PDB file of C-alpha atoms in Angstrom:
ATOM      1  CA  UNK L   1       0.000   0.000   0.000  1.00 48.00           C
ATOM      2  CA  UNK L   2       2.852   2.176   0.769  1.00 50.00           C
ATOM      3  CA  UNK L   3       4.238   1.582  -2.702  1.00 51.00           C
ATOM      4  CA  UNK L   4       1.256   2.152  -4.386  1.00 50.00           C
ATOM      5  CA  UNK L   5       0.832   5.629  -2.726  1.00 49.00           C
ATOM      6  CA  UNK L   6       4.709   6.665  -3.889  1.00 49.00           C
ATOM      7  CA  UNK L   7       3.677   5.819  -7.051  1.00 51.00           C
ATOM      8  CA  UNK L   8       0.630   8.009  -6.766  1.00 53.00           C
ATOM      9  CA  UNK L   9       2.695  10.798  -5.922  1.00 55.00           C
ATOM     10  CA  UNK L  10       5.345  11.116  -8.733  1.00 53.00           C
ATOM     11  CA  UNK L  11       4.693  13.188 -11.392  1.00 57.00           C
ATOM     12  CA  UNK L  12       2.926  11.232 -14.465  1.00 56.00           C
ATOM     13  CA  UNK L  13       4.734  11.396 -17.904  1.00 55.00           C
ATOM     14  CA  UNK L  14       3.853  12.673 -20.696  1.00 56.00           C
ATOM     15  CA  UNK L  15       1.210  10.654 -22.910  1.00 57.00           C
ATOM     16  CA  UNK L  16       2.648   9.565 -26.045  1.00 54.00           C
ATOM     17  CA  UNK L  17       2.513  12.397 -29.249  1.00 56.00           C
ATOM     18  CA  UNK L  18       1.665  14.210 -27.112  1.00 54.00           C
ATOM     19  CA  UNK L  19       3.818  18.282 -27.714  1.00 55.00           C
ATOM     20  CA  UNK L  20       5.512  20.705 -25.422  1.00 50.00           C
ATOM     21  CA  UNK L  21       4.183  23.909 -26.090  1.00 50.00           C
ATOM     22  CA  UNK L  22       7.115  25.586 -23.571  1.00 53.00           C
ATOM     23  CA  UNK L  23      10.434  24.116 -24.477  1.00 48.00           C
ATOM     24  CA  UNK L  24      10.194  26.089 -27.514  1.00 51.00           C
ATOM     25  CA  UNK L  25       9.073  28.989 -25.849  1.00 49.00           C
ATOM     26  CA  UNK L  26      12.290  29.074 -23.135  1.00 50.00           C
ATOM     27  CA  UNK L  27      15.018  28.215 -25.942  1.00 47.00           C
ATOM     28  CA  UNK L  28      14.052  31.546 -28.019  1.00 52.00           C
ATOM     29  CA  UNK L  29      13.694  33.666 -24.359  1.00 48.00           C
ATOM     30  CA  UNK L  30      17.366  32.389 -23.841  1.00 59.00           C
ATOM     31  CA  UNK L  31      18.857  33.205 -27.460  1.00 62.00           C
ATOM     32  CA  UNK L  32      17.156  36.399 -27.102  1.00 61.00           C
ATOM     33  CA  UNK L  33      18.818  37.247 -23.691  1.00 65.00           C
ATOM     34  CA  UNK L  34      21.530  35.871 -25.050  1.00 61.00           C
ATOM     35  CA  UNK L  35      21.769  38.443 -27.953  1.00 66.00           C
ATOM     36  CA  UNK L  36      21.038  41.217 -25.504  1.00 67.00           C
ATOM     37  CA  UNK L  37      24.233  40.266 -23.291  1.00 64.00           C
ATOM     38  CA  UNK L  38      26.608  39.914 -26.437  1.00 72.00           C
ATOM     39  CA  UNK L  39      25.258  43.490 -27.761  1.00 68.00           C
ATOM     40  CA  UNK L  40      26.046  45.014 -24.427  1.00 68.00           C
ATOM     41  CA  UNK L  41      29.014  43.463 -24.047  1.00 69.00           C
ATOM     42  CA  UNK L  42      29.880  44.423 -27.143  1.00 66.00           C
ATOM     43  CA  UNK L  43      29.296  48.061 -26.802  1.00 64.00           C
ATOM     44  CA  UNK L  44      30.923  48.395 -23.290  1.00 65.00           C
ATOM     45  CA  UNK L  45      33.873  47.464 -25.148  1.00 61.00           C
ATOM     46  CA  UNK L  46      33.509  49.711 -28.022  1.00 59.00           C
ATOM     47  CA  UNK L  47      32.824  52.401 -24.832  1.00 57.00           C
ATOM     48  CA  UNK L  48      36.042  50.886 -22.823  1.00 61.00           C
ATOM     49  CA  UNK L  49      38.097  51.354 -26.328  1.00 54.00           C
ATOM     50  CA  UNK L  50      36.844  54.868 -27.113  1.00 52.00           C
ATOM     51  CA  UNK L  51      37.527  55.990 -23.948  1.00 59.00           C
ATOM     52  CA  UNK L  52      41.348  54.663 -23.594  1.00 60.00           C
ATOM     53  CA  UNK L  53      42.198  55.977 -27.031  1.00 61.00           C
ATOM     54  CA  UNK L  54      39.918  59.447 -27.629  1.00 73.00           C
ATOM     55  CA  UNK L  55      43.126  61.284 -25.785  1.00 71.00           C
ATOM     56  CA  UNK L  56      45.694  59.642 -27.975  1.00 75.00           C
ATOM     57  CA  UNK L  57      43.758  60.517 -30.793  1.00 81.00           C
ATOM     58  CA  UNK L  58      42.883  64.250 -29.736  1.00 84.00           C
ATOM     59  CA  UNK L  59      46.778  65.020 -29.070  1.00 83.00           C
ATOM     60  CA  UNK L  60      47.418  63.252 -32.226  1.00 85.00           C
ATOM     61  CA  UNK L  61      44.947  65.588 -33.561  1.00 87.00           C
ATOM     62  CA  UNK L  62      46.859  68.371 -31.791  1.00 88.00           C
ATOM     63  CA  UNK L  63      50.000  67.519 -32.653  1.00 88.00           C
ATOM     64  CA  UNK L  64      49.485  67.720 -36.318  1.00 90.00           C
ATOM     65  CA  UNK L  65      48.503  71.214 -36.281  1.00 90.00           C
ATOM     66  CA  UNK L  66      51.333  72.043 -34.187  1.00 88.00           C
ATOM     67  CA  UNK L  67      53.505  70.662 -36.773  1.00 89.00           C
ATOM     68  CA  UNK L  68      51.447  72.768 -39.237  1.00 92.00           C
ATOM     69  CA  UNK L  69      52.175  75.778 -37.665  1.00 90.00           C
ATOM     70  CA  UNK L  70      56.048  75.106 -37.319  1.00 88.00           C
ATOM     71  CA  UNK L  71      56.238  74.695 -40.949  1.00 89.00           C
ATOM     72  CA  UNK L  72      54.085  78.316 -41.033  1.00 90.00           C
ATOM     73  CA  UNK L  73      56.745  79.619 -39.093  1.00 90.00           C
ATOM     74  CA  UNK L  74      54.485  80.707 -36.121  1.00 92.00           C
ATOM     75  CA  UNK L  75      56.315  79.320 -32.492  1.00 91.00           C
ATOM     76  CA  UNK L  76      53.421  80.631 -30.844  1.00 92.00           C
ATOM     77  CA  UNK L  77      50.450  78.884 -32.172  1.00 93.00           C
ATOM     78  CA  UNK L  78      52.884  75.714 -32.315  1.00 92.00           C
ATOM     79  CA  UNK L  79      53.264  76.241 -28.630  1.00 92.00           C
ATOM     80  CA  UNK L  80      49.855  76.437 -27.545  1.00 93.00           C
ATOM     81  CA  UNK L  81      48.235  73.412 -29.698  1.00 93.00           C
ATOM     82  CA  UNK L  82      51.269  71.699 -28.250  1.00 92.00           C
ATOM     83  CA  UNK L  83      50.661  72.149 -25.071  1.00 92.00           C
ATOM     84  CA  UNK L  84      46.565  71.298 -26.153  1.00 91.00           C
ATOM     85  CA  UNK L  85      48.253  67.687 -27.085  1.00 92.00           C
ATOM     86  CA  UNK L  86      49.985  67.300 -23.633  1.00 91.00           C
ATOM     87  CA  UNK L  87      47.110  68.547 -21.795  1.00 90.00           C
ATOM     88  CA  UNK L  88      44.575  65.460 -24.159  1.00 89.00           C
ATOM     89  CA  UNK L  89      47.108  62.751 -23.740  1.00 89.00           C
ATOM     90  CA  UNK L  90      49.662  63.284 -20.086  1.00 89.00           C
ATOM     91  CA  UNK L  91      51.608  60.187 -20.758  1.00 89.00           C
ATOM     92  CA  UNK L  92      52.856  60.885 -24.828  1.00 90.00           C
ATOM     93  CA  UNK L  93      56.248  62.377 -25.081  1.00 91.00           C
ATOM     94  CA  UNK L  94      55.907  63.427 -28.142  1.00 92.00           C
ATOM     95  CA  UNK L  95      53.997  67.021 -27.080  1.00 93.00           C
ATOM     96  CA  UNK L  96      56.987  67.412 -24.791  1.00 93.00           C
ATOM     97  CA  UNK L  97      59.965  66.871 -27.515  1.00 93.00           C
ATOM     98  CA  UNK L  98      58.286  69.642 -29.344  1.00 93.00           C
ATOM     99  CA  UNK L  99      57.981  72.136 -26.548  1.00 95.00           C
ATOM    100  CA  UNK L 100      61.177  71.391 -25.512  1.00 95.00           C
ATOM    101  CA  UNK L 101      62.712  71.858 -28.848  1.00 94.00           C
ATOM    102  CA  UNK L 102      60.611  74.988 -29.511  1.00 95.00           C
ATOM    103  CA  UNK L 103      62.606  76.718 -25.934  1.00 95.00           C
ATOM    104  CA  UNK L 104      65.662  75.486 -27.254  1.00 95.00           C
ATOM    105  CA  UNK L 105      65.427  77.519 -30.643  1.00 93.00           C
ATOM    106  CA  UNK L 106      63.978  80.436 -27.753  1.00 93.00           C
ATOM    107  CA  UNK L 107      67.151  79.833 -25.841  1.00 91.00           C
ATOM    108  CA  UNK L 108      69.290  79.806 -28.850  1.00 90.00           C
ATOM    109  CA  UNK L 109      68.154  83.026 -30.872  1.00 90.00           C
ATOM    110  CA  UNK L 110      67.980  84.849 -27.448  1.00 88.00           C
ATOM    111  CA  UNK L 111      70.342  82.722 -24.536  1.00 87.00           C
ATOM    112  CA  UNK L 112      69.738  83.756 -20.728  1.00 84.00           C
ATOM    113  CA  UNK L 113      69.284  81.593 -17.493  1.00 85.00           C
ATOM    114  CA  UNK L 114      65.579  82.278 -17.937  1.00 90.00           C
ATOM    115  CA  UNK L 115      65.285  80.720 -21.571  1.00 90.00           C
ATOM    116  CA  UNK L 116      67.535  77.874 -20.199  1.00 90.00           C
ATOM    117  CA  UNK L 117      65.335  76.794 -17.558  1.00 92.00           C
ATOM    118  CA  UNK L 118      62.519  77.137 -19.371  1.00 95.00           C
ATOM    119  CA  UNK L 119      64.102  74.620 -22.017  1.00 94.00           C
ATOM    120  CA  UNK L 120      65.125  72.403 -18.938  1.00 93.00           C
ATOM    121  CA  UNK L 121      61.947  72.471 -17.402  1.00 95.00           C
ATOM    122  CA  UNK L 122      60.293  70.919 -21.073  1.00 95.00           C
ATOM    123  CA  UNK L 123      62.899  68.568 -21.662  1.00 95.00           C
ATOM    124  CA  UNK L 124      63.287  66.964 -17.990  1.00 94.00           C
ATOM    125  CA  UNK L 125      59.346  66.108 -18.576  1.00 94.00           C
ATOM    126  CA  UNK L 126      60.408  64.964 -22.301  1.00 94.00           C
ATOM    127  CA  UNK L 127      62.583  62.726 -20.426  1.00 93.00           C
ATOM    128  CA  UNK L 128      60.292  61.241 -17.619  1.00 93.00           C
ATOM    129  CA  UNK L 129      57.550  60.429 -20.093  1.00 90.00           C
ATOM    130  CA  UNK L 130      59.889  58.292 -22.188  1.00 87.00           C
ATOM    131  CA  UNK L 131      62.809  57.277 -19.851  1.00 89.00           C
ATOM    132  CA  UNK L 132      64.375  54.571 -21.387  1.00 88.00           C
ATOM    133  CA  UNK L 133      63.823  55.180 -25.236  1.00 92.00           C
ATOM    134  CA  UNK L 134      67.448  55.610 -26.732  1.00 94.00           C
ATOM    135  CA  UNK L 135      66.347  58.682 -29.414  1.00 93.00           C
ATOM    136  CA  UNK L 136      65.232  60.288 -26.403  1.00 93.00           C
ATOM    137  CA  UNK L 137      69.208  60.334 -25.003  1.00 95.00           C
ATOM    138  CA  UNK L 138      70.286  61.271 -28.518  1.00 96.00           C
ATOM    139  CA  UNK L 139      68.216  64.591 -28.587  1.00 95.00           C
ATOM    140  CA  UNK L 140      69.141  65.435 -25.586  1.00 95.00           C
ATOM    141  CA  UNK L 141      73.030  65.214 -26.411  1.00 96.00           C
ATOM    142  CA  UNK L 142      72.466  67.016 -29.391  1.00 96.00           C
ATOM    143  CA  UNK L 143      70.080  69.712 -27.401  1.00 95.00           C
ATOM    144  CA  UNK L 144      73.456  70.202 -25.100  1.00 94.00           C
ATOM    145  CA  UNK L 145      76.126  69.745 -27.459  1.00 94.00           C
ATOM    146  CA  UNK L 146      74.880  72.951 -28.980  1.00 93.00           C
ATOM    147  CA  UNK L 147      74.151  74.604 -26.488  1.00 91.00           C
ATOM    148  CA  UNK L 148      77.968  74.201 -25.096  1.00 90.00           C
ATOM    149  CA  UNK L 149      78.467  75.399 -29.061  1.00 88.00           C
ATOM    150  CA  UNK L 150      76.726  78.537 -28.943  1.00 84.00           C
ATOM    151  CA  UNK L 151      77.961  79.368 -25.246  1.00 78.00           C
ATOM    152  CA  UNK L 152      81.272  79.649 -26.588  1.00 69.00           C
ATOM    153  CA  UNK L 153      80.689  83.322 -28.498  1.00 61.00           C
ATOM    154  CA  UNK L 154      78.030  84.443 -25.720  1.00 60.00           C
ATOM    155  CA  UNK L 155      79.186  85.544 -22.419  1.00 61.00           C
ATOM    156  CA  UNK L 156      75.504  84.855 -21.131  1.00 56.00           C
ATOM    157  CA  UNK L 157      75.917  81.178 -21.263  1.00 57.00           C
ATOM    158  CA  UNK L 158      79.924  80.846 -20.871  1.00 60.00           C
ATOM    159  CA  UNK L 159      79.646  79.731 -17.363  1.00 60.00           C
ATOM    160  CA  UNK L 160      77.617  76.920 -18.575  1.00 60.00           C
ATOM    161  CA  UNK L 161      79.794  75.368 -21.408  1.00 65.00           C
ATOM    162  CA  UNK L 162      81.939  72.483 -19.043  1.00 69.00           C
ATOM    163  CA  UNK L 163      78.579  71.508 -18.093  1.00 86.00           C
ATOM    164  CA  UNK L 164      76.798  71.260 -20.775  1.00 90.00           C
ATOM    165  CA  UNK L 165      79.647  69.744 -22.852  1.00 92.00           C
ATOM    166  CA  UNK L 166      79.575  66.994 -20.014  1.00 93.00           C
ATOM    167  CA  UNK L 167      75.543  66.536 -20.069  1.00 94.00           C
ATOM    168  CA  UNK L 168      76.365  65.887 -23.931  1.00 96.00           C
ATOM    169  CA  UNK L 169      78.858  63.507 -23.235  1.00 96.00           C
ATOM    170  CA  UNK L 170      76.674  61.495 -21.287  1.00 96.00           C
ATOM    171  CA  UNK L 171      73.587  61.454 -22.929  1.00 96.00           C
ATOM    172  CA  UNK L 172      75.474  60.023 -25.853  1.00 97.00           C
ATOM    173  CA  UNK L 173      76.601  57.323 -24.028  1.00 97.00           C
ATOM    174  CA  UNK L 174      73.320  56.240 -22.658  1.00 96.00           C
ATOM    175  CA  UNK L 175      71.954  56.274 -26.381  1.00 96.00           C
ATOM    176  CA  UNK L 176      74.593  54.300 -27.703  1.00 97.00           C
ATOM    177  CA  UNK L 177      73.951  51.590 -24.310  1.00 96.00           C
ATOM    178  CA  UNK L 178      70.656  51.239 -25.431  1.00 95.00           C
ATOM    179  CA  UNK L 179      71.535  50.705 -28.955  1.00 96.00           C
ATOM    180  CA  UNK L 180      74.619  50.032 -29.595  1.00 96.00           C
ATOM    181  CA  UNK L 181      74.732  49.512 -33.442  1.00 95.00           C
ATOM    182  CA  UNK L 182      73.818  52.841 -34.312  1.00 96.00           C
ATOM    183  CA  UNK L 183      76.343  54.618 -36.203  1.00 96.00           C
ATOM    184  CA  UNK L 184      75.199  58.005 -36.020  1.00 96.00           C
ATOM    185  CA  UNK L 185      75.147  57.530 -31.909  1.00 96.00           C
ATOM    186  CA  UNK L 186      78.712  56.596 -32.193  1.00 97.00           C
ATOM    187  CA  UNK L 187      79.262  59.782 -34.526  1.00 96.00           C
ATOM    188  CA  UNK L 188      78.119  62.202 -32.585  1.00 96.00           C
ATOM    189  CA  UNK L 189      80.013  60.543 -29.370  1.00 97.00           C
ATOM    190  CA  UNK L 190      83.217  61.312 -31.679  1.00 97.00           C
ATOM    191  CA  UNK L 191      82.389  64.723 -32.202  1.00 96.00           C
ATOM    192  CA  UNK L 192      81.679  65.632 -28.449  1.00 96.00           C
ATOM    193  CA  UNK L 193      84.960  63.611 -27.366  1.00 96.00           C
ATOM    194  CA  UNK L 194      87.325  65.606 -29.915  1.00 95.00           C
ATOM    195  CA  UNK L 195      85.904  68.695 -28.636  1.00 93.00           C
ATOM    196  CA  UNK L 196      86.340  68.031 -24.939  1.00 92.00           C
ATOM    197  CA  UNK L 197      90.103  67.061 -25.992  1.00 94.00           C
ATOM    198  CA  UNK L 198      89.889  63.410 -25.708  1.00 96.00           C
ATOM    199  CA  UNK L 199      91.499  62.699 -28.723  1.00 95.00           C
ATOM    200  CA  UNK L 200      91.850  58.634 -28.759  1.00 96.00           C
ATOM    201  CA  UNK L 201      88.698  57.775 -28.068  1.00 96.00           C
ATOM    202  CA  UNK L 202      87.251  60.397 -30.523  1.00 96.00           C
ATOM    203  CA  UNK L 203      88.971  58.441 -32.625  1.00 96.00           C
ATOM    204  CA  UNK L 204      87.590  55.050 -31.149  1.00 97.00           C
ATOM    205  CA  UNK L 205      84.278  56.228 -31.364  1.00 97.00           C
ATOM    206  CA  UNK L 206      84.652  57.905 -34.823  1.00 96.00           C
ATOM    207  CA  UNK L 207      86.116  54.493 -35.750  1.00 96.00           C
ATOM    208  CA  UNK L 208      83.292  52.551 -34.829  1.00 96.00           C
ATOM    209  CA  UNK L 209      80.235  54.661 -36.040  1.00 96.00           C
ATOM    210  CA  UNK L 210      82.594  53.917 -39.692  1.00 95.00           C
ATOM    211  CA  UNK L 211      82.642  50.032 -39.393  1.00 95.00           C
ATOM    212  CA  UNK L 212      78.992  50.144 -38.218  1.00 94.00           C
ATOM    213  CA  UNK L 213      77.813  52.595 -41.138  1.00 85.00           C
TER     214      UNK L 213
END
């Protein structure tokens, strides 16, 4: 008797031809939902991208009209959209290099501690946004290796030739231990070494940047 009312108690299955009417019903509610997640999945990721790369591509933006306006001969307009492209994008060097090399040609058509710091102040953030990058130590030998050049006809920046000579010297050398196979690094090293007086390894250095070139 006990058996009997167990058996009473299941659920009965379903007569034979007989149709379900919801199966159906739940497998198009689930592709449905289904489609809804995958669209907004999708666009949080077209949200997630547009967000990460609108500032690269507004101080990209920038950038190019800075350039623009260097080759219009206009420092000033190249200065502020350049300073528009480090303002969109606060990690890219690239707004920096420019500013820094716009106070340089300041500093060199007019020199003074004031136009120097200036042009420090631009190229020490040059530097931090793209520490390690070897062209980075290039410009910046080639930034003081001219400077030391023009401090030697203007008493305004005479105290500062040993230093800057040395800052050359040194900033070559990191370029060329980051990439060592560049002949032009090794060129440059020559030139700054033969005008501090250190003849042999001018020479060494003007030897290599020949076998490498």
């Amino acid at each position: 008797a006990r058996h009997s009312s167990a058996d009473e108690s299941l659920p009965l299955p379903p007569a034979a031809g007989a149709r379900l009417f919801r199966l159906p019903i739940e497998l198009r509610l689930s592709r449905a939902m289904a489609g809804g997640l995958t669209a907004a999945a999708f666009a949080l990721a077209i949200l997630c991208l547009w967000t990460e790369y609108q500032p690269v591509l507004n101080s990209r933006l920038q950038m190019r009209k800075a350039l623009l306006h260097m080759e219009e001969r206009d420092p000033a307009a190249a200065e502020q959209t350049a300073r528009a492209a480090a303002a969109a994008d606060p990690h890219s060097p690239e707004p920096w290099r420019m500013l820094a090399e716009l106070y340089f040609q300041r500093f060199m058509f007019r020199p003074g501690a004031a136009a120097w710091s200036e042009f420090a102040q631009a190229a020490d953030i040059f530097r931090r946004r793209n520490p390690e990058h070897h062209a980075q130590f290039f410009q910046r030998g080639n930034w003081h290796f001219l400077a030391w050049q023009r401090g030697k006809s203007t008493d305004a920046t005479r105290a500062l030739m040993p230093s800057q000579l040395a800052a050359a010297l040194l900033a070559y050398r990191e370029a060329i231990h980051r990439y060592p196979n560049h002949a032009l690094y090794h060129g440059q090293l020559a030139w700054a070494l033969e005008a501090s007086g250190d003849h042999a390894a001018a020479k060494a250095a003007a030897d290599r940047a020949q076998a490498l070139d």
